[in-house]
Amino acid sequence: SEHLSARAMTGWHARVGGASDPPDGDLTAAPARDALDKTFDIALILKGLDGLLELAGGVLLLIISPDSINHLAQQLTQHELSENPNDFFAHHLLRLTSNLHNTQLFGAIYLLTHGQVKLVIVYGLLRRQRWAYPVAFVFLGGFVVYQTYRMTYAPSAGLALLTVFDLFIIWLTWKEYRRMRARDRASVRESLAP
């Protein structure tokens, strides 16, 4: 047959490591799917690591005083600024830490919330749980909108890369969601067939 049945594909996909050919001799459908699944999983793991870093950053903002963070930033940038007084990253870091008295609590809450949401979404998507797909679309889409808004008044290469990565994850999630729905429809049709 031209297409693999959902049940046959699922069985073959679960044992990809031990099989050389998918059922029915179709050599084109499974490898693309396998590569997409691996890419999806790797992207989700990276997003989960990003969420863990945000949680750690939020905790650090809550337990370390703004003066200590500012002092550490000055120590870290002192040598670089002595060699290059116009260093972009050093000046940016110092500007960021000098205003922590006004933004520390907001920054901590933002990082903690953002990190927790990412981890919950990643957990659900890695386990291919249905609820996680629409939740991911809403929250990741919201992150993209907010990050794009921020770039209009504070452009940043890092924020631009994060936004592109989030868009890539949304695309991968959409592809995986569509495949899951197609498998479900095929499974229902198969179970209803005489």
Tab-separated table of C-alpha atoms in Angstrom:
chain	number	residue	atom	x	y	z
A	1	SER	CA	0.000	0.000	0.000
A	2	GLU	CA	1.040	3.610	-0.600
A	3	HIS	CA	0.668	4.677	3.036
A	4	LEU	CA	1.366	2.842	6.263
A	5	SER	CA	-1.536	2.180	8.574
A	6	ALA	CA	-1.389	4.045	11.870
A	7	ARG	CA	-1.122	0.833	13.856
A	8	ALA	CA	1.625	-0.624	11.636
A	9	MET	CA	3.528	2.662	11.651
A	10	THR	CA	3.318	2.964	15.423
A	11	GLY	CA	4.554	-0.586	15.881
A	12	TRP	CA	7.399	-0.108	13.412
A	13	HIS	CA	8.313	3.312	14.850
A	14	ALA	CA	8.564	1.853	18.347
A	15	ARG	CA	11.165	-0.663	17.177
A	16	VAL	CA	13.035	1.442	14.599
A	17	GLY	CA	16.390	0.443	16.032
A	18	GLY	CA	15.940	-3.244	15.219
A	19	ALA	CA	14.219	-3.061	11.840
A	20	SER	CA	15.890	-2.331	8.547
A	21	ASP	CA	12.704	-1.631	6.563
A	22	PRO	CA	9.275	-0.376	7.594
A	23	PRO	CA	6.246	-2.598	6.951
A	24	ASP	CA	4.821	-2.740	3.434
A	25	GLY	CA	8.231	-1.813	1.968
A	26	ASP	CA	7.612	1.948	2.233
A	27	LEU	CA	11.100	3.400	2.633
A	28	THR	CA	10.115	7.077	2.460
A	29	ALA	CA	7.566	7.667	5.236
A	30	ALA	CA	9.377	6.445	8.341
A	31	PRO	CA	12.865	8.024	8.096
A	32	ALA	CA	11.457	11.572	7.753
A	33	ARG	CA	9.174	10.945	10.688
A	34	ASP	CA	12.000	9.519	12.759
A	35	ALA	CA	14.212	12.535	12.043
A	36	LEU	CA	11.385	14.904	12.905
A	37	ASP	CA	10.737	13.061	16.166
A	38	LYS	CA	14.413	13.233	17.127
A	39	THR	CA	14.603	16.925	16.231
A	40	PHE	CA	11.435	17.580	18.232
A	41	ASP	CA	12.810	15.758	21.277
A	42	ILE	CA	16.196	17.530	21.104
A	43	ALA	CA	14.511	20.935	20.765
A	44	LEU	CA	12.284	20.140	23.742
A	45	ILE	CA	15.262	19.102	25.863
A	46	LEU	CA	17.013	22.379	24.994
A	47	LYS	CA	13.846	24.287	25.899
A	48	GLY	CA	13.696	22.357	29.180
A	49	LEU	CA	17.307	23.309	29.957
A	50	ASP	CA	16.379	26.914	29.210
A	51	GLY	CA	13.510	26.591	31.701
A	52	LEU	CA	15.849	25.157	34.345
A	53	LEU	CA	18.290	28.044	33.838
A	54	GLU	CA	15.444	30.515	34.213
A	55	LEU	CA	14.344	28.841	37.449
A	56	ALA	CA	17.911	29.002	38.770
A	57	GLY	CA	18.179	32.656	37.757
A	58	GLY	CA	14.897	33.469	39.478
A	59	VAL	CA	16.009	31.767	42.692
A	60	LEU	CA	19.361	33.572	42.585
A	61	LEU	CA	17.599	36.911	42.130
A	62	LEU	CA	15.549	36.188	45.246
A	63	ILE	CA	18.431	35.131	47.495
A	64	ILE	CA	21.310	37.375	46.358
A	65	SER	CA	21.146	41.106	47.059
A	66	PRO	CA	21.218	43.541	44.128
A	67	ASP	CA	24.409	45.108	45.537
A	68	SER	CA	26.168	41.733	45.528
A	69	ILE	CA	25.114	41.042	41.941
A	70	ASN	CA	26.241	44.512	40.845
A	71	HIS	CA	29.588	44.065	42.628
A	72	LEU	CA	30.112	40.692	40.948
A	73	ALA	CA	29.322	42.217	37.532
A	74	GLN	CA	31.867	44.980	38.163
A	75	GLN	CA	34.514	42.408	39.079
A	76	LEU	CA	33.739	40.283	36.035
A	77	THR	CA	33.906	43.221	33.614
A	78	GLN	CA	36.789	45.189	35.166
A	79	HIS	CA	39.563	43.437	33.216
A	80	GLU	CA	37.651	43.539	29.922
A	81	LEU	CA	36.869	47.248	30.287
A	82	SER	CA	40.515	48.026	31.078
A	83	GLU	CA	41.474	46.435	27.744
A	84	ASN	CA	38.501	47.701	25.767
A	85	PRO	CA	36.624	50.608	27.406
A	86	ASN	CA	33.879	50.375	24.755
A	87	ASP	CA	33.124	46.652	25.198
A	88	PHE	CA	29.434	46.211	24.352
A	89	PHE	CA	28.764	43.154	26.533
A	90	ALA	CA	30.542	44.524	29.596
A	91	HIS	CA	28.616	47.812	29.420
A	92	HIS	CA	25.360	45.955	28.831
A	93	LEU	CA	25.947	43.689	31.845
A	94	LEU	CA	26.785	46.658	34.088
A	95	ARG	CA	23.711	48.562	32.909
A	96	LEU	CA	21.555	45.498	33.561
A	97	THR	CA	22.853	44.919	37.098
A	98	SER	CA	22.888	48.592	38.123
A	99	ASN	CA	19.082	48.761	37.925
A	100	LEU	CA	18.329	45.600	39.914
A	101	HIS	CA	17.058	47.521	42.962
A	102	ASN	CA	14.015	48.534	40.894
A	103	THR	CA	13.479	45.292	38.983
A	104	GLN	CA	14.744	42.456	41.185
A	105	LEU	CA	11.381	41.155	42.414
A	106	PHE	CA	9.730	41.471	39.003
A	107	GLY	CA	12.710	39.754	37.355
A	108	ALA	CA	12.662	36.911	39.879
A	109	ILE	CA	8.909	36.331	39.524
A	110	TYR	CA	9.154	36.535	35.736
A	111	LEU	CA	12.016	34.024	35.555
A	112	LEU	CA	10.425	31.624	38.041
A	113	THR	CA	7.047	31.699	36.287
A	114	HIS	CA	8.530	31.525	32.795
A	115	GLY	CA	10.811	28.635	33.791
A	116	GLN	CA	8.014	26.663	35.468
A	117	VAL	CA	5.671	27.082	32.511
A	118	LYS	CA	8.389	25.922	30.111
A	119	LEU	CA	9.167	22.860	32.210
A	120	VAL	CA	5.497	21.849	32.463
A	121	ILE	CA	5.052	22.261	28.687
A	122	VAL	CA	8.256	20.344	27.918
A	123	TYR	CA	7.254	17.526	30.261
A	124	GLY	CA	3.852	17.190	28.618
A	125	LEU	CA	5.215	17.362	25.080
A	126	LEU	CA	7.980	14.826	25.731
A	127	ARG	CA	5.322	12.429	27.044
A	128	ARG	CA	3.123	13.303	24.008
A	129	GLN	CA	0.207	14.272	26.251
A	130	ARG	CA	-2.687	15.869	24.382
A	131	TRP	CA	-3.217	18.786	26.745
A	132	ALA	CA	0.360	19.964	26.230
A	133	TYR	CA	-0.012	20.832	22.541
A	134	PRO	CA	-2.610	23.628	22.812
A	135	VAL	CA	-0.956	24.861	26.016
A	136	ALA	CA	2.379	25.034	24.181
A	137	PHE	CA	0.825	26.969	21.282
A	138	VAL	CA	-0.735	29.521	23.627
A	139	PHE	CA	2.245	30.053	25.921
A	140	LEU	CA	5.047	29.828	23.360
A	141	GLY	CA	3.027	32.056	21.047
A	142	GLY	CA	2.632	34.529	23.905
A	143	PHE	CA	6.373	34.413	24.590
A	144	VAL	CA	7.070	35.129	20.906
A	145	VAL	CA	4.667	38.093	20.880
A	146	TYR	CA	6.192	39.529	24.070
A	147	GLN	CA	9.778	38.956	22.894
A	148	THR	CA	8.983	40.618	19.546
A	149	TYR	CA	7.466	43.578	21.400
A	150	ARG	CA	10.591	43.843	23.577
A	151	MET	CA	12.812	43.839	20.507
A	152	THR	CA	10.975	46.895	19.172
A	153	TYR	CA	12.362	49.053	21.988
A	154	ALA	CA	15.391	47.027	23.167
A	155	PRO	CA	16.839	45.050	20.239
A	156	SER	CA	19.018	42.141	21.242
A	157	ALA	CA	20.674	39.368	19.238
A	158	GLY	CA	20.071	36.932	22.112
A	159	LEU	CA	16.375	37.756	22.269
A	160	ALA	CA	16.113	37.465	18.485
A	161	LEU	CA	17.731	34.008	18.578
A	162	LEU	CA	15.443	32.921	21.427
A	163	THR	CA	12.425	34.111	19.432
A	164	VAL	CA	13.551	32.190	16.333
A	165	PHE	CA	14.104	29.098	18.490
A	166	ASP	CA	10.617	29.455	20.012
A	167	LEU	CA	9.125	29.778	16.507
A	168	PHE	CA	11.006	26.624	15.482
A	169	ILE	CA	9.611	24.752	18.496
A	170	ILE	CA	6.085	25.968	17.689
A	171	TRP	CA	6.513	24.670	14.127
A	172	LEU	CA	7.829	21.291	15.339
A	173	THR	CA	4.992	21.051	17.878
A	174	TRP	CA	2.437	21.821	15.170
A	175	LYS	CA	3.896	19.113	12.891
A	176	GLU	CA	3.864	16.570	15.744
A	177	TYR	CA	0.316	17.549	16.739
A	178	ARG	CA	-0.952	17.121	13.173
A	179	ARG	CA	0.694	13.691	12.935
A	180	MET	CA	-0.839	12.641	16.246
A	181	ARG	CA	-4.303	13.684	15.077
A	182	ALA	CA	-3.835	11.866	11.749
A	183	ARG	CA	-2.790	8.688	13.584
A	184	ASP	CA	-5.849	8.970	15.823
A	185	ARG	CA	-8.203	9.409	12.860
A	186	ALA	CA	-6.605	6.452	11.060
A	187	SER	CA	-6.882	4.342	14.208
A	188	VAL	CA	-10.579	5.208	14.576
A	189	ARG	CA	-11.228	4.389	10.896
A	190	GLU	CA	-9.331	1.128	11.266
A	191	SER	CA	-11.267	0.122	14.380
A	192	LEU	CA	-14.594	0.883	12.657
A	193	ALA	CA	-13.722	-1.057	9.505
A	194	PRO	CA	-15.372	-4.495	9.200
